[in-house]
Short mmCIF file of C-alpha atoms in Angstrom, two decimals:
data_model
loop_
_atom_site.label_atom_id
_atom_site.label_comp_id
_atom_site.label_asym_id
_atom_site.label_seq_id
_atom_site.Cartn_x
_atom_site.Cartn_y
_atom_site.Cartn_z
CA UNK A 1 82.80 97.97 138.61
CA UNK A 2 78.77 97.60 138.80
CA UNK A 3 78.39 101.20 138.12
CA UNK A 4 80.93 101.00 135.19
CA UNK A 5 79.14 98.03 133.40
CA UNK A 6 76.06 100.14 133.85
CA UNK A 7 77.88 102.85 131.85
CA UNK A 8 78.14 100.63 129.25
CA UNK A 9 75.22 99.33 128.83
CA UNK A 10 72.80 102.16 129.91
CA UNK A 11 71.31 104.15 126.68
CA UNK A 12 71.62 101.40 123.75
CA UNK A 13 68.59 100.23 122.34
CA UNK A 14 68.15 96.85 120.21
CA UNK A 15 68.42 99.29 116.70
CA UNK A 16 71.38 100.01 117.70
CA UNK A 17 72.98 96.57 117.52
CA UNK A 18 73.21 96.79 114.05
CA UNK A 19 75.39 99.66 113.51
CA UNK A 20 77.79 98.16 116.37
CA UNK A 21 80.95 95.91 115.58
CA UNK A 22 81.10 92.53 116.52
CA UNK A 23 83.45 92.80 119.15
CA UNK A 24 81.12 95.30 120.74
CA UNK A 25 78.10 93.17 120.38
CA UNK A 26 80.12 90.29 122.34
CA UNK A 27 80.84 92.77 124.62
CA UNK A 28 77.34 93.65 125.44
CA UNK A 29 76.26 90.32 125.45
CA UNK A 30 78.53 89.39 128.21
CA UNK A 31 77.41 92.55 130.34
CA UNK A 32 74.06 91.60 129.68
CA UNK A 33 74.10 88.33 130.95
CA UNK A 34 76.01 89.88 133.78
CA UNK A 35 73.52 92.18 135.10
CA UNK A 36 70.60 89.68 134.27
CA UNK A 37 72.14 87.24 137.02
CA UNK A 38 72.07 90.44 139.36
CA UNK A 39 68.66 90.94 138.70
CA UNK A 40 67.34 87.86 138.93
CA UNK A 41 69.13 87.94 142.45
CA UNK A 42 67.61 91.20 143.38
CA UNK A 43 71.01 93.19 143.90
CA UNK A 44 70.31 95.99 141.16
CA UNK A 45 67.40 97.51 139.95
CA UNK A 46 66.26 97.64 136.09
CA UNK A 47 67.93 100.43 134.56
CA UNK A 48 65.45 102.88 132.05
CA UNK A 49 66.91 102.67 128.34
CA UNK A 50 67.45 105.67 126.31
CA UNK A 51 68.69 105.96 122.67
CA UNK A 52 72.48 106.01 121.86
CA UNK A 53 73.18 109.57 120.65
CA UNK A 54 75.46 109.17 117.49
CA UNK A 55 77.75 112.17 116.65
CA UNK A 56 79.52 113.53 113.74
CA UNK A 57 82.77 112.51 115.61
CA UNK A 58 81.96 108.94 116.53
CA UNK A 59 80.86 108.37 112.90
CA UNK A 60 83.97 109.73 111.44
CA UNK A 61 86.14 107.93 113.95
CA UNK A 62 84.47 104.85 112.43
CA UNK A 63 84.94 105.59 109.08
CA UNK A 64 88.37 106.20 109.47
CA UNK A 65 88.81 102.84 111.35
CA UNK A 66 86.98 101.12 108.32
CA UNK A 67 89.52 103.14 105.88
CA UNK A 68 92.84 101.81 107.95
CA UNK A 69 91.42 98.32 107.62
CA UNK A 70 91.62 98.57 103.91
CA UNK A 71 94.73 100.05 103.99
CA UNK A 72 96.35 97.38 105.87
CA UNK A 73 95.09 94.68 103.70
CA UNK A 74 95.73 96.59 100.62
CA UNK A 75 99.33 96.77 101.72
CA UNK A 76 99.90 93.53 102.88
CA UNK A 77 98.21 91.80 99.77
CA UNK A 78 100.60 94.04 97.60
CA UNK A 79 103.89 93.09 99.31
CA UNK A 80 103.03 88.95 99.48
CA UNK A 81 101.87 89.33 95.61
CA UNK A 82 105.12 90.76 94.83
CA UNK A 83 106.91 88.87 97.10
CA UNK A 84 105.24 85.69 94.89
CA UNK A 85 106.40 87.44 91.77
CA UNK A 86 109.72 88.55 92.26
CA UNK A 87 110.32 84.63 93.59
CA UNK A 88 109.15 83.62 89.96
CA UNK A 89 111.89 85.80 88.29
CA UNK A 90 114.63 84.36 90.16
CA UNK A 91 113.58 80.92 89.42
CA UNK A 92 112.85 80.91 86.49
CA UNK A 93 115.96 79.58 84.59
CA UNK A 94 115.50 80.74 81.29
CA UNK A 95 116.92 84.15 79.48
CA UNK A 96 119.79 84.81 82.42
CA UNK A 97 123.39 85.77 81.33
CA UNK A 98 126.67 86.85 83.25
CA UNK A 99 126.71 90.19 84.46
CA UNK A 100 129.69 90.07 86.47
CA UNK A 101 132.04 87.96 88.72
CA UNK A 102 133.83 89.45 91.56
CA UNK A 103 137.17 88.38 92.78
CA UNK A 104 135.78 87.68 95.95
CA UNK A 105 132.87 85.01 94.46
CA UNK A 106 129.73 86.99 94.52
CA UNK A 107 128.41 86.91 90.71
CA UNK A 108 125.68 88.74 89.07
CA UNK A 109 123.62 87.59 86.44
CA UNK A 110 120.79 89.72 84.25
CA UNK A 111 118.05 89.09 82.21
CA UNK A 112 115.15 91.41 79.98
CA UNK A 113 112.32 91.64 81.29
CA UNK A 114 109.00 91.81 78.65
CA UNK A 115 108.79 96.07 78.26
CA UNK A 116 112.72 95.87 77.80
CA UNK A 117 113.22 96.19 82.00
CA UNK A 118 116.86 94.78 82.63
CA UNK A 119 116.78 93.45 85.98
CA UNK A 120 119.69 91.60 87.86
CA UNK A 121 120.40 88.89 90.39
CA UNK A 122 123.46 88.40 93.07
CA UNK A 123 124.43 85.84 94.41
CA UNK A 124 126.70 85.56 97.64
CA UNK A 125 127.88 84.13 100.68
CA UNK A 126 127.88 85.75 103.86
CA UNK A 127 129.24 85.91 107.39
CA UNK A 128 125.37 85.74 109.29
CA UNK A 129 122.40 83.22 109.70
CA UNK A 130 119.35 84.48 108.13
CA UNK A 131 118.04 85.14 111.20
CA UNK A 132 120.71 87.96 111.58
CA UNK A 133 120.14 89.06 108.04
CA UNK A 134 116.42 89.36 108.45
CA UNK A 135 117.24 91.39 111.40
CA UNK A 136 119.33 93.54 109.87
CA UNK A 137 117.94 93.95 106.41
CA UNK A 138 114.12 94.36 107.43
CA UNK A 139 113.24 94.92 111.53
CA UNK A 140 116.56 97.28 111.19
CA UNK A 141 116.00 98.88 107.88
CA UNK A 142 116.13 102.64 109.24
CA UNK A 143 119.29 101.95 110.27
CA UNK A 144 120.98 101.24 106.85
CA UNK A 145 121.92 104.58 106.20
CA UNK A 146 124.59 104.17 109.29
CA UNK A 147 126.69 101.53 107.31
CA UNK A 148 125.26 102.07 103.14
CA UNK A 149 126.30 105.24 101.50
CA UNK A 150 123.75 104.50 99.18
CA UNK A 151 121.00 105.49 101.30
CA UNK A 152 120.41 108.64 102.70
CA UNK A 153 117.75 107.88 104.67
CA UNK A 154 114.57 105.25 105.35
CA UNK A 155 112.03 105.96 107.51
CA UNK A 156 109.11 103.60 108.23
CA UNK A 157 105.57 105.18 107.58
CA UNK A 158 103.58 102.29 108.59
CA UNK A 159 103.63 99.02 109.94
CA UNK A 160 100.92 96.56 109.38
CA UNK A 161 101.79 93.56 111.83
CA UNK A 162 105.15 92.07 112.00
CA UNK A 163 105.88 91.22 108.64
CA UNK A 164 104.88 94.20 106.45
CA UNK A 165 105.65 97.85 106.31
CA UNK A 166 105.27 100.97 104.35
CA UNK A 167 108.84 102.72 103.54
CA UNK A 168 109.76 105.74 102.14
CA UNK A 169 113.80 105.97 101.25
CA UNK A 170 115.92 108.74 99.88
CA UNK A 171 119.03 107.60 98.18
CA UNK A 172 122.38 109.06 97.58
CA UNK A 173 123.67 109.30 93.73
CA UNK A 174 124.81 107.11 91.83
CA UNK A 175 127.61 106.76 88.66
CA UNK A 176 129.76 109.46 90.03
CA UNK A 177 126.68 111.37 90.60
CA UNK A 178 125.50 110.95 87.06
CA UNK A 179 122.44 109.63 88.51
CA UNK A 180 120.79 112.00 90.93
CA UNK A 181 119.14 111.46 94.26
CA UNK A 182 116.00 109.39 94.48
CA UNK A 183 113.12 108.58 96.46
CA UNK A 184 111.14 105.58 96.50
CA UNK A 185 107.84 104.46 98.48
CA UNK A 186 107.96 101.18 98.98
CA UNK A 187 105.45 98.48 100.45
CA UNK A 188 108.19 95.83 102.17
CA UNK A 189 106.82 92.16 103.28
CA UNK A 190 108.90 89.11 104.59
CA UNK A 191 108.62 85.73 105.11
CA UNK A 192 110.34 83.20 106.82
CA UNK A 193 109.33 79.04 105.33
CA UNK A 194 111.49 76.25 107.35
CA UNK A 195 115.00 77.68 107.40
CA UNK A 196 114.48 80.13 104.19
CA UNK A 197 113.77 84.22 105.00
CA UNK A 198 112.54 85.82 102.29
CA UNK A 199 112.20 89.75 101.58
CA UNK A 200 109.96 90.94 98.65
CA UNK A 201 109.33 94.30 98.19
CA UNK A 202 107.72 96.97 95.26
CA UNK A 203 106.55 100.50 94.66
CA UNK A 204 103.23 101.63 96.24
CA UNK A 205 101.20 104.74 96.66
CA UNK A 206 100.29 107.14 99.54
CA UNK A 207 98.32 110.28 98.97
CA UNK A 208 99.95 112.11 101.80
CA UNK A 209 103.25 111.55 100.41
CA UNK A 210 104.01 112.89 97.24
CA UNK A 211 107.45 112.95 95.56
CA UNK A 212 109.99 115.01 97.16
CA UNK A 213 110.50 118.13 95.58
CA UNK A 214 113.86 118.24 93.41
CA UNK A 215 114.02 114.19 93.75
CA UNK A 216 112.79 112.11 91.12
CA UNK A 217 110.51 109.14 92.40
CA UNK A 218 112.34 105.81 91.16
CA UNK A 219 110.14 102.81 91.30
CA UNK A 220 111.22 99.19 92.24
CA UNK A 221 109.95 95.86 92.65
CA UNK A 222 108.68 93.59 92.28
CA UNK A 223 112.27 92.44 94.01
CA UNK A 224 113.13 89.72 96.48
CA UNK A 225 116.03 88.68 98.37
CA UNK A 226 116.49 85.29 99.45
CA UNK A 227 118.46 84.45 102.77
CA UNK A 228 119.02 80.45 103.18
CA UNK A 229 121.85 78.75 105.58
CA UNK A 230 124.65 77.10 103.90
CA UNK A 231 124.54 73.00 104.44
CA UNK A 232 127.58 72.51 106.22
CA UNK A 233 127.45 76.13 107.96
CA UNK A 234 124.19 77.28 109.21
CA UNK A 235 125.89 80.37 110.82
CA UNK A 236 126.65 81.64 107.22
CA UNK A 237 123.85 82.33 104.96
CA UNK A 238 123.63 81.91 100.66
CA UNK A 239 122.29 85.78 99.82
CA UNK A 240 120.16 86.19 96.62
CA UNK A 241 118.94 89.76 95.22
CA UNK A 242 117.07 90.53 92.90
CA UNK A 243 117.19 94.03 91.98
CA UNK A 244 114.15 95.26 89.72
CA UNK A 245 114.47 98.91 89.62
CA UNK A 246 113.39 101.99 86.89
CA UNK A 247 114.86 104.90 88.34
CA UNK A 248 112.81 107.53 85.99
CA UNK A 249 114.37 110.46 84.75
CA UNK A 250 115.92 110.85 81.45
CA UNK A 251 118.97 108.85 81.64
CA UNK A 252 121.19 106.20 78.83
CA UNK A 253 119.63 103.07 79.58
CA UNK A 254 123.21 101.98 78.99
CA UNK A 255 124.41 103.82 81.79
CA UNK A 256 121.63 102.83 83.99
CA UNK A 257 122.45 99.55 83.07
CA UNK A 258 126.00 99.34 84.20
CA UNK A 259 125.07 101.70 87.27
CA UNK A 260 123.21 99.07 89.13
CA UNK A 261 125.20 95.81 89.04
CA UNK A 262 127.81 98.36 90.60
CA UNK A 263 125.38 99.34 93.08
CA UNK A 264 124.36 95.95 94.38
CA UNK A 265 128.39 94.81 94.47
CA UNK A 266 128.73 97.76 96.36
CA UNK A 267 125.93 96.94 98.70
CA UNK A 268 127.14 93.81 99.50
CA UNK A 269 130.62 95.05 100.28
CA UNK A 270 128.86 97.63 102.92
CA UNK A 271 126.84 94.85 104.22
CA UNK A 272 129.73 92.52 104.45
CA UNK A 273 131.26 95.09 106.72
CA UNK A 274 128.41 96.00 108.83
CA UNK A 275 128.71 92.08 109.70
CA UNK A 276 132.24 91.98 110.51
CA UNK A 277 131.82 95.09 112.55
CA UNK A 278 129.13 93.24 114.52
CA UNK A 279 130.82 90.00 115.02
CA UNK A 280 133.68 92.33 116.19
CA UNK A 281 131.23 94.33 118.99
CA UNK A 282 129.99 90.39 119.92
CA UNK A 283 132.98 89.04 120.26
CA UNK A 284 134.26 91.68 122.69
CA UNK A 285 131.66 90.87 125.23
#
């Protein structure tokens, strides 16, 4: 251990305090004070300091740790702003009209966004707490391709603690294939105040990941859903999407339009039986 701390210690110089991080300087400090009590007891000689010898490597190991710090709080600013924003459009009560109503109860409303964006908003009741939803939904997420059509794929590129990631997704088409196969890069953040989850999400950027070729790069967000329990039932949860999405490409905005109520309906029916196939599995054992 003694000759470890010497290691450590041996070969740094005051200058080179200043170029440390602070979790190394606490470090030292500690080993220090350490070897300073040995001394004073006479168990360990003074050791001769020498200069720290900084390489190319250890400096570009640094900057690269400096450049992931940014990243991470580039990302996770990103997905709580549009988190914040997306919660604004659903509550704001002004400009929404009927989309659709499904025989089962789940509605859809729109609205027009300023720049003529048409975005929409289900609402639904489902079999799960929010707690199961969340899990599902967000810690899950590269597993939605097993039980949405929709979705070809989602892998997660990063993760920047618990409650942010980096996404990219490659969807299936849409309209009877009229709309082709997409790919989106997403930043993804959730939140979870007193018994409300909520899931925000929007289009981001990463350099080593250009669009797919032969896909065109759709861009979403900012979009939310909102997963609360129901008074009475807090094993069944009220489900709220918002679904902000421009999908590129040179397509009918009329055909986009009617495209993606469709496509949330149709994710909720998926979802709906991705539940019932779990309840199923739990109540078997």
């Amino acid at each position: 251990m003694l000759r470890a701390v010497l290691k450590l210690c041996c070969g740094i110089t005051y200058p080179h305090l200043r170029s440390m991080t602070g979790l190394q300087r606490v470090a030292l400090a500690v080993f220090g004070l350490e070897i300073a009590h040995l001394q004073s007891r006479g168990q360990m000689p003074l050791p001769a300091l020498s200069p720290l010898k900084r390489t190319e490597k250890t400096e570009a190991v640094e900057q690269r740790m400096a450049t992931l710090a940014d990243e991470d709080v580039f990302y996770l600013k990103q997905g709580e702003a549009a988190l914040n924003e997306a919660l604004k459009i659903v509550e704001s009560e002004d400009g929404w009209e009927l989309e659709t109503a499904e025989k089962n109860g789940d509605v859809i409303y729109s609205k027009v966004l300023t720049g003529n964006r048409k975005v929409f908003r289900l609402e639904a009741e489902l079999n799960a707490s929010p707690e199961e939803l969340h899990e599902i939904l967000f810690f899950r997420v590269e597993e939605m391709h097993e039980w949405n059509p929709s979705v070809r794929r989602i892998k997660v590129l990063k993760h920047v603690g618990r409650n942010t990631m980096v996404t990219h997704e490659v969807s299936s088409e849409m309209a009877g294939n009229l709309i082709g196969q997409r790919d989106f890069l997403s930043v993804r953040h959730s939140s979870k105040r007193e018994s409300r989850v909520y899931l925000g999400g929007a289009s981001t950027r990463l350099e080593s990941l250009p669009p797919l070729p032969g896909f065109v790069r759709a861009e979403d967000g900012p979009t939310c859903i909102i997963l609360h329990p129901l008074q009475d039932r807090p094993d069944r949860s009220r489900f709220i999407w918002l679904l902000n999405i421009d999908v590129k490409g040179w397509l009918p905005q009329s055909l986009v339009n009617k495209a993606l109520p469709r496509a949330q309906a149709d994710f909720t029916k998926h979802l709906r039986r991705r539940l019932a196939a779990q309840n199923s599995e739990n109540n078997r054992c």
